Short mmCIF file of C-alpha atoms (C1' of nucleotides) in Angstrom, two decimals:
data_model
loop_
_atom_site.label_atom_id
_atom_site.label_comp_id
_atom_site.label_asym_id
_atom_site.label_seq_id
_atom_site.Cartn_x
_atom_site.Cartn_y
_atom_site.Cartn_z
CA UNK V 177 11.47 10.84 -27.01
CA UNK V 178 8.21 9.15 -25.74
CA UNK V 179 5.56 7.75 -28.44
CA UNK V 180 7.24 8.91 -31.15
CA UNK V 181 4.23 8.75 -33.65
CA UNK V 182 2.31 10.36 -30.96
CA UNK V 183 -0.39 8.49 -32.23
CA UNK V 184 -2.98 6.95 -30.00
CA UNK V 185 -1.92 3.45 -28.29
CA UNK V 186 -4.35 1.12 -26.93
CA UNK V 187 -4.78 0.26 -23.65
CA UNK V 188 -4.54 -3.52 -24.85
CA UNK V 189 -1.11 -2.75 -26.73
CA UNK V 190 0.67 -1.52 -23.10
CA UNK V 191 -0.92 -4.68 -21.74
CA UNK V 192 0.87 -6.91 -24.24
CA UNK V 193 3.99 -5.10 -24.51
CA UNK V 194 4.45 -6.20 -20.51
CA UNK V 195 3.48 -9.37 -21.16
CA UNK V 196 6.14 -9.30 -24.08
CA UNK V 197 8.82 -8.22 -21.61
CA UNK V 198 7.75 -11.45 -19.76
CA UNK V 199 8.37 -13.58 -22.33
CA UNK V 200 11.43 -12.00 -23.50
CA UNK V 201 13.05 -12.36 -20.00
CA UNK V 202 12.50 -16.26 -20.26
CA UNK V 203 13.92 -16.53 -23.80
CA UNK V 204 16.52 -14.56 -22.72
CA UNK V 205 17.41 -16.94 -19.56
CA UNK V 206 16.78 -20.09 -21.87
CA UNK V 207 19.94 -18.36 -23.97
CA UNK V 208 17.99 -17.37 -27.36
CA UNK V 209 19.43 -14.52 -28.77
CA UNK V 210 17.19 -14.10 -31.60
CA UNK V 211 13.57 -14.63 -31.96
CA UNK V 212 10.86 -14.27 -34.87
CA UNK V 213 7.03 -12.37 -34.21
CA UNK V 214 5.84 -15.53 -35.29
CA UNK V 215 7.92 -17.97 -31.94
CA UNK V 216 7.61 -15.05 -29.74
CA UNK V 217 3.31 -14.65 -30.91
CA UNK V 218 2.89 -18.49 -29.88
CA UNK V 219 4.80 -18.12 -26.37
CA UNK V 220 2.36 -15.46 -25.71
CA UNK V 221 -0.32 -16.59 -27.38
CA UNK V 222 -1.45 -13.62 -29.58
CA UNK V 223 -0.99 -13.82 -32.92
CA UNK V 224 2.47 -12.31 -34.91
CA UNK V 225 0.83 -9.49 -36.36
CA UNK V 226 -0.29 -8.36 -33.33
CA UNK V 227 3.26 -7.88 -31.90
CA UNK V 228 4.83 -6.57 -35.04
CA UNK V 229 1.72 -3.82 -34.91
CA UNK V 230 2.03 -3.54 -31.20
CA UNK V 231 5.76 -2.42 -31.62
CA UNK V 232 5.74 -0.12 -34.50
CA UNK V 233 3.67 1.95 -32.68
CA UNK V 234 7.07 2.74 -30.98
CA UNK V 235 9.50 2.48 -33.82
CA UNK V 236 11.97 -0.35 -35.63
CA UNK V 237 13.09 -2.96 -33.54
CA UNK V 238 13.27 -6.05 -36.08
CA UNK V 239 15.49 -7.13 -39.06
CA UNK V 240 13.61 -8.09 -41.76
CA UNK V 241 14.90 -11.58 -43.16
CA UNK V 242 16.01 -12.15 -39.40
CA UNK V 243 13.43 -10.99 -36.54
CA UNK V 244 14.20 -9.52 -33.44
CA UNK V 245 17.49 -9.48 -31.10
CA UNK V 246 15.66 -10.59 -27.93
CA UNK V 247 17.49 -8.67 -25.28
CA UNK V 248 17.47 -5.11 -27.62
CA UNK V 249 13.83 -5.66 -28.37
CA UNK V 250 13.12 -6.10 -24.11
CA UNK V 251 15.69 -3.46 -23.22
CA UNK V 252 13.44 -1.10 -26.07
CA UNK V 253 10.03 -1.77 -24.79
CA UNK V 254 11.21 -1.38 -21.37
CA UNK V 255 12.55 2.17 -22.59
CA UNK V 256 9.29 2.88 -24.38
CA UNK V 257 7.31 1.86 -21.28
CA UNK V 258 9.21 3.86 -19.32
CA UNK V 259 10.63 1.34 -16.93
CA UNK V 260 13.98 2.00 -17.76
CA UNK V 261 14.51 3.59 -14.15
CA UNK V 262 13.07 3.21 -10.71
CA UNK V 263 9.69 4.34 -9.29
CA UNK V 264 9.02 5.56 -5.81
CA UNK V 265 5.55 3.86 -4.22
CA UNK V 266 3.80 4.25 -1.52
CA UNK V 267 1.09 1.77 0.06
CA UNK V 268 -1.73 2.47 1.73
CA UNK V 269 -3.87 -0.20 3.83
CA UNK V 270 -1.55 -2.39 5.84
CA UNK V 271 -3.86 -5.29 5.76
CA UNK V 272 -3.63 -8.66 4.96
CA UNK V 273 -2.38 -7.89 1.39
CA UNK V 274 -1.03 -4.60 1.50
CA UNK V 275 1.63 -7.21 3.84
CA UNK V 276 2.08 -9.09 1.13
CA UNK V 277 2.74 -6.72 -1.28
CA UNK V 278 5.23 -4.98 0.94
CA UNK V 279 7.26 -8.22 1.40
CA UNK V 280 6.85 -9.32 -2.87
CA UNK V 281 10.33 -8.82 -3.93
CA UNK V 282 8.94 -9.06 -7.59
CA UNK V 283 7.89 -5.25 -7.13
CA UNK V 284 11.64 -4.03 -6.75
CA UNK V 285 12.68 -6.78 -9.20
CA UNK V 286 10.42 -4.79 -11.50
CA UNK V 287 11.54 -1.55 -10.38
CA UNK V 288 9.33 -0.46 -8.03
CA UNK V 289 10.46 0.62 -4.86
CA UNK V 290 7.96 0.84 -1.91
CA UNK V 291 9.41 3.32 0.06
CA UNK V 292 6.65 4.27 2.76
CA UNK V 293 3.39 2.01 4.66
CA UNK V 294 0.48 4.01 5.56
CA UNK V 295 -2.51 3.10 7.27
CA UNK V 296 -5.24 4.89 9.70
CA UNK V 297 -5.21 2.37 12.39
CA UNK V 298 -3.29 3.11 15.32
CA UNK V 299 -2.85 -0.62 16.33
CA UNK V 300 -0.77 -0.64 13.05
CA UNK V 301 1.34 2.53 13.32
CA UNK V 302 4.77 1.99 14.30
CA UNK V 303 4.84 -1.35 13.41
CA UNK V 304 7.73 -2.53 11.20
CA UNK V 305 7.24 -4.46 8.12
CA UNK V 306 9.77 -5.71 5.19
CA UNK V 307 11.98 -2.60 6.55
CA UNK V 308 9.31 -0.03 6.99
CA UNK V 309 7.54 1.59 9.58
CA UNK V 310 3.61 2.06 9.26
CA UNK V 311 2.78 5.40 8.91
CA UNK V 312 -0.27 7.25 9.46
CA UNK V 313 -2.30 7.94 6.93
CA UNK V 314 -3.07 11.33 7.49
CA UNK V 315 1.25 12.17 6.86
CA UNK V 316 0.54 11.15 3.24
CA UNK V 317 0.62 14.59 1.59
CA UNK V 318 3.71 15.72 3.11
CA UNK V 319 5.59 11.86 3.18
CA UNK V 320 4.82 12.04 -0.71
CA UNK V 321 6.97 15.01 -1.43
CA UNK V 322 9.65 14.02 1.07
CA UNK V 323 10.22 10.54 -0.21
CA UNK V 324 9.63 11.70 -3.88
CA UNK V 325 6.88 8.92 -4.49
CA UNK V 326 5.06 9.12 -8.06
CA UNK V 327 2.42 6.11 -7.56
CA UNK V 328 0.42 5.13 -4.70
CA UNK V 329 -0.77 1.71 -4.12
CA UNK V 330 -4.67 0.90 -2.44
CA UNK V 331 -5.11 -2.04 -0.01
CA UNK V 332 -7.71 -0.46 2.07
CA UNK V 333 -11.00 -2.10 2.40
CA UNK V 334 -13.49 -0.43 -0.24
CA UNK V 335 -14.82 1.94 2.19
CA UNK V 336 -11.75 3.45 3.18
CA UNK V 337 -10.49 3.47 -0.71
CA UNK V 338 -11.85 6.94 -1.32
CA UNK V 339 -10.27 8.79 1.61
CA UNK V 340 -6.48 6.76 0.54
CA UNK V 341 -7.04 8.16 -2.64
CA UNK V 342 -7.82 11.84 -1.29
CA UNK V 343 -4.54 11.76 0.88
CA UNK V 344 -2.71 10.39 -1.78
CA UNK V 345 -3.97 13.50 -4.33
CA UNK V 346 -3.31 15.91 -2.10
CA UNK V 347 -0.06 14.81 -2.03
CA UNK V 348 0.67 15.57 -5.58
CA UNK V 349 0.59 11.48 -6.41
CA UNK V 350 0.65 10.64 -10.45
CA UNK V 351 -0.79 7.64 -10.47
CA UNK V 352 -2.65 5.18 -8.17
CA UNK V 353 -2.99 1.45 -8.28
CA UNK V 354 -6.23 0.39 -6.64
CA UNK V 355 -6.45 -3.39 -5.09
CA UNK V 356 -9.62 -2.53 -3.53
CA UNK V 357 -13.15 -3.03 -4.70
CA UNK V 358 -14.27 0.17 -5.45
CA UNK V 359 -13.99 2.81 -7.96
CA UNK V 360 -12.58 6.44 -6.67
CA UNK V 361 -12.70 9.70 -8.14
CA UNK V 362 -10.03 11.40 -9.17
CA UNK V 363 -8.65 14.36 -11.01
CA UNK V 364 -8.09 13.88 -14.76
CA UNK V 365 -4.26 14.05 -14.38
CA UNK V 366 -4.26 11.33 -11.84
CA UNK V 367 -3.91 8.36 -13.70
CA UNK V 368 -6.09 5.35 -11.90
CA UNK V 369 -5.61 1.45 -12.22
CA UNK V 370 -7.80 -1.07 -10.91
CA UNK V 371 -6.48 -4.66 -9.93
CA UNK V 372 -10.07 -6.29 -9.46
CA UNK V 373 -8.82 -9.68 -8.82
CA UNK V 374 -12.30 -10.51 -7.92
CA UNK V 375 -13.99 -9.92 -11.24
CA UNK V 376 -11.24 -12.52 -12.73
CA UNK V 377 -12.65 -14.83 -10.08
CA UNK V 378 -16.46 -13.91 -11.70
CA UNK V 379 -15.40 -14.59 -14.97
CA UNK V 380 -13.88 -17.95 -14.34
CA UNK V 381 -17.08 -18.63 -12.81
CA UNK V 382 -19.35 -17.29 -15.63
CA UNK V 383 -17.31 -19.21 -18.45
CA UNK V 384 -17.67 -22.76 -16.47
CA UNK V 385 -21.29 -22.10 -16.03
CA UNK V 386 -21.24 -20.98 -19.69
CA UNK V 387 -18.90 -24.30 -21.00
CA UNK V 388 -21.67 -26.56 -17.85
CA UNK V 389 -24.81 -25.51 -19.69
CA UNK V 390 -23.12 -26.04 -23.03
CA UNK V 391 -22.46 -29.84 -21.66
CA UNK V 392 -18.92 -29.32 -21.39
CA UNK V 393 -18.51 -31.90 -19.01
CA UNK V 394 -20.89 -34.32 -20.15
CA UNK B 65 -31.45 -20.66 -18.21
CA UNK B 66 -27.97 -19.40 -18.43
CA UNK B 67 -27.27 -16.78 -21.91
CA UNK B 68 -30.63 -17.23 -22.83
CA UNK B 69 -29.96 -15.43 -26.41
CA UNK B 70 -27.40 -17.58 -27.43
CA UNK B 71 -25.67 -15.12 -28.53
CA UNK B 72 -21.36 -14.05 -27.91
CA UNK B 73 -21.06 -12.28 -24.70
CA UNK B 74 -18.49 -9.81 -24.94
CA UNK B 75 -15.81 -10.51 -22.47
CA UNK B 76 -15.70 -6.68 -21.41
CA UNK B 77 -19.46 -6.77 -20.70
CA UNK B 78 -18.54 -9.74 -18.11
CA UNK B 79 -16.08 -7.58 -16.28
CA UNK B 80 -18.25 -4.53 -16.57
CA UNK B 81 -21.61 -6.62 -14.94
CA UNK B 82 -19.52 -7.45 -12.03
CA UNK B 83 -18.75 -3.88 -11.67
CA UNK B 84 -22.40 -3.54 -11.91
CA UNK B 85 -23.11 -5.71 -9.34
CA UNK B 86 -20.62 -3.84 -6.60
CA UNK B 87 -22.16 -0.63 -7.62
CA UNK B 88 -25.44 -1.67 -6.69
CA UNK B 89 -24.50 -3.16 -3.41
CA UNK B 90 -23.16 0.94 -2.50
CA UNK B 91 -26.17 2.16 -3.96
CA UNK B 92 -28.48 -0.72 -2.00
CA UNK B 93 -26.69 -0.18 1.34
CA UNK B 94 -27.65 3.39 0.55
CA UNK B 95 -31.45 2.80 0.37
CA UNK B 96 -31.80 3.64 -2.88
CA UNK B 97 -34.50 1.57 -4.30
CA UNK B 98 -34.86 2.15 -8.12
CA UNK B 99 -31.92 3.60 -10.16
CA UNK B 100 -31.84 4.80 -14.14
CA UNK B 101 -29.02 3.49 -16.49
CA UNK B 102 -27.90 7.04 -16.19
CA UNK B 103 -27.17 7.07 -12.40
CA UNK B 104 -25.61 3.69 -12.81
CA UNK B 105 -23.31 4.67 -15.68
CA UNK B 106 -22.21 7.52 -13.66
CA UNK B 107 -21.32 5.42 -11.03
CA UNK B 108 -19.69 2.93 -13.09
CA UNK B 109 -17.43 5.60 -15.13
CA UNK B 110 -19.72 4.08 -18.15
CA UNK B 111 -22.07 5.11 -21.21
CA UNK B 112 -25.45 4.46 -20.26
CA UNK B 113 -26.31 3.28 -22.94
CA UNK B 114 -23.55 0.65 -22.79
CA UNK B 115 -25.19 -0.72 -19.68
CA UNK B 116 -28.17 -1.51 -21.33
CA UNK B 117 -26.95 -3.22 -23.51
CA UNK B 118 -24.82 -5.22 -21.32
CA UNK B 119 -28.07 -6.17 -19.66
CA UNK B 120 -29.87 -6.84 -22.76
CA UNK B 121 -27.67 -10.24 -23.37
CA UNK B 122 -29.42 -11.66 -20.59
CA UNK B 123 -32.77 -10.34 -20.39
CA UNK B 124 -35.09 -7.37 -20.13
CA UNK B 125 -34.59 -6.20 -16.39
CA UNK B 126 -35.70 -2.61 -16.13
CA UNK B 127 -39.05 -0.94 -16.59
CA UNK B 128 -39.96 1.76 -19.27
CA UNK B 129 -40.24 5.02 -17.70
CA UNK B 130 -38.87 3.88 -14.17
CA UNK B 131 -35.13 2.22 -14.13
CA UNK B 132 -34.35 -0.61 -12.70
CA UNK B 133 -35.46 -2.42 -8.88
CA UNK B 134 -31.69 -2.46 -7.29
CA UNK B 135 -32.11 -5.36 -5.38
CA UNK B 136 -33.71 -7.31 -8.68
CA UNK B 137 -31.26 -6.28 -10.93
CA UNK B 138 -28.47 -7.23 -8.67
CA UNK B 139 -29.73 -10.54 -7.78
CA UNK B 140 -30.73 -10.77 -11.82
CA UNK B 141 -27.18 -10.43 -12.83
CA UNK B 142 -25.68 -12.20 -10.22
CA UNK B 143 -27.64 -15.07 -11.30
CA UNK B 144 -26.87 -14.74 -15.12
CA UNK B 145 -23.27 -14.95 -14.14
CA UNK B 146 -23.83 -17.85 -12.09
CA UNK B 147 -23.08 -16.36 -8.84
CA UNK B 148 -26.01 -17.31 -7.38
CA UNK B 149 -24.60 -20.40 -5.96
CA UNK B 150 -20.70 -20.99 -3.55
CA UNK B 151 -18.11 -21.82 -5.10
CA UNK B 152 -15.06 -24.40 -3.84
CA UNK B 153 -11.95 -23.14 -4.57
CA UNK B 154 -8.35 -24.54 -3.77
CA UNK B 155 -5.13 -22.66 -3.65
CA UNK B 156 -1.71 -23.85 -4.42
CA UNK B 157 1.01 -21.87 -3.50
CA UNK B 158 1.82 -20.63 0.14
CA UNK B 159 3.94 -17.43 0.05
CA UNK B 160 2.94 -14.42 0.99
CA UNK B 161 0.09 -13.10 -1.36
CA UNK B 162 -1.21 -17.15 -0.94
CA UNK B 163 -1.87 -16.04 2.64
CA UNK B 164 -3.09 -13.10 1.88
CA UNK B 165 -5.76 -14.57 -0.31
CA UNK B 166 -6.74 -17.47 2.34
CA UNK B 167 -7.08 -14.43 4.82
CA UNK B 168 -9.18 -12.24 2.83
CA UNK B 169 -12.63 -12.66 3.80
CA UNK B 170 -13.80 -10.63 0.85
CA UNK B 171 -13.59 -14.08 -1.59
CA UNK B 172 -15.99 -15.62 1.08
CA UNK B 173 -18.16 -12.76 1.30
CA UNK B 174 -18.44 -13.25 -2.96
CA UNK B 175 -19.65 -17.01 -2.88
CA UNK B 176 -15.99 -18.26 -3.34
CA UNK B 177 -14.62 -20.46 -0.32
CA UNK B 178 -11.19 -21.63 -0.57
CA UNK B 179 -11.36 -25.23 0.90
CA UNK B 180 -8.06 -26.73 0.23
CA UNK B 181 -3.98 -24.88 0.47
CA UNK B 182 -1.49 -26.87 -1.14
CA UNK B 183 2.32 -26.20 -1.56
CA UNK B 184 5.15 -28.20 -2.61
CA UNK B 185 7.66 -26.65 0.09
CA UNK B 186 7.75 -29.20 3.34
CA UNK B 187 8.40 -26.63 5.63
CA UNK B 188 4.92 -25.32 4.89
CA UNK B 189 3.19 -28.62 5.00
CA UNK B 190 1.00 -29.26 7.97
CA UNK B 191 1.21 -26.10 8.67
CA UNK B 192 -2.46 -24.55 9.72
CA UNK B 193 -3.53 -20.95 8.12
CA UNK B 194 -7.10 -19.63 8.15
CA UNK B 195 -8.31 -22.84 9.17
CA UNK B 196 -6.81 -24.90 6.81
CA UNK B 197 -3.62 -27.06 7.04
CA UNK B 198 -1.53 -26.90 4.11
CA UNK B 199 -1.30 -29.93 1.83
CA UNK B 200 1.87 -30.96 -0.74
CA UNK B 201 0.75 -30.12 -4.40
CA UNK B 202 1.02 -34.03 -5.35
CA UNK B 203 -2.28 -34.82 -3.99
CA UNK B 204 -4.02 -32.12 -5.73
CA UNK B 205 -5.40 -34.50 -8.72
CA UNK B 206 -6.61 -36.68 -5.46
CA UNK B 207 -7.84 -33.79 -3.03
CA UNK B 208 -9.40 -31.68 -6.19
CA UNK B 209 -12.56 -34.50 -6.53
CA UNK B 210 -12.64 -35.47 -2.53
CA UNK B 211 -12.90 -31.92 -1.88
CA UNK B 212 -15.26 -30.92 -4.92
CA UNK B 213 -13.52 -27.77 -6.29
CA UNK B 214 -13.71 -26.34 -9.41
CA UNK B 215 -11.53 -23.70 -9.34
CA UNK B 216 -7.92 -23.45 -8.89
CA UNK B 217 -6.31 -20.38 -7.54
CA UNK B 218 -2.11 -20.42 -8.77
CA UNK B 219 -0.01 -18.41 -6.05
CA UNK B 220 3.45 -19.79 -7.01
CA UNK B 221 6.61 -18.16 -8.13
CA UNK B 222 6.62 -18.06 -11.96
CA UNK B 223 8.89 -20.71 -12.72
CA UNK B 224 6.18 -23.51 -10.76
CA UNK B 225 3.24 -22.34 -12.02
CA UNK B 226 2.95 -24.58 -14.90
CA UNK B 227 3.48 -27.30 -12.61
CA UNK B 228 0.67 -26.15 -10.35
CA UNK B 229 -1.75 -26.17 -13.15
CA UNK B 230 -0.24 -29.39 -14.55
CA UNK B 231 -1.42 -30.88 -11.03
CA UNK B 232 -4.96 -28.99 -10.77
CA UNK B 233 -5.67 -30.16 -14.48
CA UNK B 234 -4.93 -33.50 -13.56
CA UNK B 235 -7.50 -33.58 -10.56
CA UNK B 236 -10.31 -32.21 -13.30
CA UNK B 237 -10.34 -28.57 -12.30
CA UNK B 238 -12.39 -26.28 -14.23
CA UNK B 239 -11.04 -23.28 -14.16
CA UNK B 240 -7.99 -21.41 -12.80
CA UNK B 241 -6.96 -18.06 -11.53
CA UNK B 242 -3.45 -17.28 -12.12
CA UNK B 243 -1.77 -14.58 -9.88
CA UNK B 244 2.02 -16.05 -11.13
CA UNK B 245 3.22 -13.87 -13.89
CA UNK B 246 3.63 -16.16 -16.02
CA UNK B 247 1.52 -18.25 -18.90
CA UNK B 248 0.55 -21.17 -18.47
CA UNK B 249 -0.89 -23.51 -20.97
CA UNK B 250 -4.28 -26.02 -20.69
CA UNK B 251 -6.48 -27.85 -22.10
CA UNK B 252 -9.01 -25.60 -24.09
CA UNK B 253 -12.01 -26.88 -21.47
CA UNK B 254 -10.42 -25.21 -18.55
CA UNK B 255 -10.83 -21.83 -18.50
CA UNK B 256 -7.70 -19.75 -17.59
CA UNK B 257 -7.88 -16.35 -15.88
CA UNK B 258 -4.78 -13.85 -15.27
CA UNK B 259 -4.39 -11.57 -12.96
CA UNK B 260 -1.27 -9.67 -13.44
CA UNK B 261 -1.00 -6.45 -11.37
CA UNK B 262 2.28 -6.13 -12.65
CA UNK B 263 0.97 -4.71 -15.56
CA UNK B 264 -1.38 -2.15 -14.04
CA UNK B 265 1.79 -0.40 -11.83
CA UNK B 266 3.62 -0.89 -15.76
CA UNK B 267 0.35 0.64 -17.21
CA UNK B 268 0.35 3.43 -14.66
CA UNK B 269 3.76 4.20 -15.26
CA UNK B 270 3.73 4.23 -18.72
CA UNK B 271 1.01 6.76 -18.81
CA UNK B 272 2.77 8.96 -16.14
CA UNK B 273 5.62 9.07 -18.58
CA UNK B 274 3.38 10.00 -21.27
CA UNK B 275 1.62 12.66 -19.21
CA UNK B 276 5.53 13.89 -18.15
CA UNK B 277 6.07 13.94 -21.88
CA UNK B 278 2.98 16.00 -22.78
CA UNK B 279 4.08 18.74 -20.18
CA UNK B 280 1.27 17.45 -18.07
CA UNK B 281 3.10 18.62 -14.53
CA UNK B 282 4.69 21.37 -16.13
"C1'" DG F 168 -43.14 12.20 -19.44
"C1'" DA F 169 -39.41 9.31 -18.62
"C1'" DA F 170 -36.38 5.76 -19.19
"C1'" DT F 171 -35.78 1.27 -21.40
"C1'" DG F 172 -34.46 -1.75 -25.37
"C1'" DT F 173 -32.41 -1.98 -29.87
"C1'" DG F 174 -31.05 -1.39 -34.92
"C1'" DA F 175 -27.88 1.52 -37.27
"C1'" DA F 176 -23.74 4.28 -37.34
"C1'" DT F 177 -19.38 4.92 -35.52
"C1'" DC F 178 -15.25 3.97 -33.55
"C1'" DT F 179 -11.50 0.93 -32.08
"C1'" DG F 180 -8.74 -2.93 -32.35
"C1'" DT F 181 -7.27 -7.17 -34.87
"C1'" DT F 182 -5.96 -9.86 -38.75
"C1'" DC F 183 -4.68 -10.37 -43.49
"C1'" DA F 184 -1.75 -10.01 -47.30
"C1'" DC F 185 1.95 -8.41 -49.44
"C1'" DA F 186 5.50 -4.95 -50.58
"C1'" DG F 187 10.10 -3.92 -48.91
"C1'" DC F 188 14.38 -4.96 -47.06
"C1'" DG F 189 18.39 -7.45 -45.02
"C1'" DC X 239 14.67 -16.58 -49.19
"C1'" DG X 240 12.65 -15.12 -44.77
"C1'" DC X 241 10.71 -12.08 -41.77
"C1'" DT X 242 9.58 -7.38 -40.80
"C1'" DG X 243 6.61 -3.32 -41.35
"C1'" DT X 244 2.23 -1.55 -42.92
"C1'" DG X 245 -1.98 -0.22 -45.67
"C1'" DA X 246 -6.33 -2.33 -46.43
"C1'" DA X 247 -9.98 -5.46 -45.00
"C1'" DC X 248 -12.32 -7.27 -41.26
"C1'" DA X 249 -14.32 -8.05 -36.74
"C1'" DG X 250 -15.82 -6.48 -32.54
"C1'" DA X 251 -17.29 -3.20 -29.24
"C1'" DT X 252 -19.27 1.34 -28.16
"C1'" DT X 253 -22.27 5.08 -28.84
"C1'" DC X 254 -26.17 7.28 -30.94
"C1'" DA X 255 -30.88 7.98 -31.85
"C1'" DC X 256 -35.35 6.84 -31.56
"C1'" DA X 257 -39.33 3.79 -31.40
"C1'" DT X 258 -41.46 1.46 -27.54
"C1'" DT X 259 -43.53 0.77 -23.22
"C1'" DC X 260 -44.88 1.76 -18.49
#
DNA sequence: GAATGTGAATCTGTTCACAGCG
DNA sequence: CGCTGTGAACAGATTCACATTC
């Protein structure tokens, strides 16, 4: 019921299509119940074609004449995204943001449930955090199974990134979210994200040294 | 001395070259010397041919026959992205990942020092974290020039982010990176930077429904 | 000999323009 | 009439293939 045109989607497309959801969510508060490619393009700042490509990739939302019934068209990509139910997650790295993430309430608001802490340092263990107690690391392939967790999230530093990521496999994890800054290896079937928030921090600083030399600033 | 070809930089070569650059700090801390586009790629998950001509925007690095000198080509691309230098950053927004961030040694360790926290809560102003008492947002457009930053980090909830950037705009910033999930709009001379890991655990799900789809776990 | 640097070919993603439909 | 859905045109990024240099 997935992809229906089993065609190919870009990476980008999935990218936009959360961002869409965003956007949606804040029409849908401000009490629009209808919205054009064209209003919802400029609130996102792509351009209309774009979305009206992005969703036919996963069938007919819109009325021609009309445009699109705003809390359908979320509730659909949702569907198509497969976020139409709840995902099990388990963190691994109980540092300074793996905290964080455990106590961001936008995760469940999203539909992601963290359901187990893991970490390798035995100061850590035991502690409670947002509910949870810190496990050790090395319980990872059996915890997985027993609290039926699909994606694993990284907070380790980069040198411990690898050996999260080998726990988590063995474990039979689907997909992994990496926060730390390092690439890890991983079975084909093992689908890997990087959040490199530090690159985004690079680029901000390459484009101002770009727009300085250009005599942005005068 | 900055883009010396004059020519459009991709902005996936950016994000790739800083990928470059951690690679080469493994592969340095390693003792490895010299390395060939090939080894690189590998260690990059890249064509090596694609790092080449990444590299080729900014100069002729390598040597025919050899590879690259790690150290040079590190501290070659560092400089093209104008990392060669720190950079002051403030952060509005004291919650949870805002902590997180002015805890994380790892922006330090990259040339970006965070030199000013600012929140609009009074229950967090005064308060001291990492070193730095916490400021209200309204004296941002003061605070930005006294404390010469020019980036902006945005750790609000969604709903005050534009108000965060509304504030660092006014003070002159020059570029900000956005953890809210949310979009914010700015002047076209400040450059804007998202980081939504939202949509990598969305990405990663969607693909493990896809995989689920195709059989992939049988 | 070996690996870079680069034009040309390919592939992928985006935008246009308009036919089709409510 | 207005806005979607989509093939065709376009733009941009990636890969190939090889001449070039150490």
């Amino acid at each position: 019921m997935l992809n229906l045109k089993n065609e190919k989607i870009p990476r980008a497309t999935i990218t936009r299509l959360a961002l869409y959801v965003q956007q949606l969510e804040v029409l849908e508060q401000e009490g629009e119940k209808v919205v054009s490619s064209e209003k919802l393009a400029r609130a996102c700042g792509v351009n209309p074609s774009q979305i009206r490509k992005d969703l036919a990739y996963f069938g007919e939302f819109g009325v021609r004449g009309v445009g699109y019934y705003v809390y359908e068209l979320k509730e659909a990509i949702k569907k198509s995204l497969g976020l139409d139910r709840v995902w099990n997650v388990v963190l691994v790295g109980v540092g300074n943001l793996g905290r964080a993430l455990l106590r961001h309430h936008v995760l469940r608001k999203r539909g992601f449930v963290i359901v187990g802490a893991f970490d390798c340092d035995p100061f850590k263990i035991g502690e409670e955090i947002a509910g949870l107690e810190v496990m050790c690391s090395s319980n990872l392939p059996t915890k997985i199974k027993e609290l039926n967790a699909e994606i694993g999230i990284i907070t380790t530093p980069p040198e411990r990134a690898q050996r999260a990521a080998n726990y988590l496999i063995r474990g039979g994890i689907k997909g992994i979210v990496n926060f730390a800054p390092a690439r890890i290896a991983a079975p084909e079937k093992v689908v890997v994200e990087y959040v490199d928030f530090i690159n985004h921090l690079f680029s901000a600083a390459f484009q101002i040294s770009l727009n300085q030399s250009k005599g942005f600033y005068s």
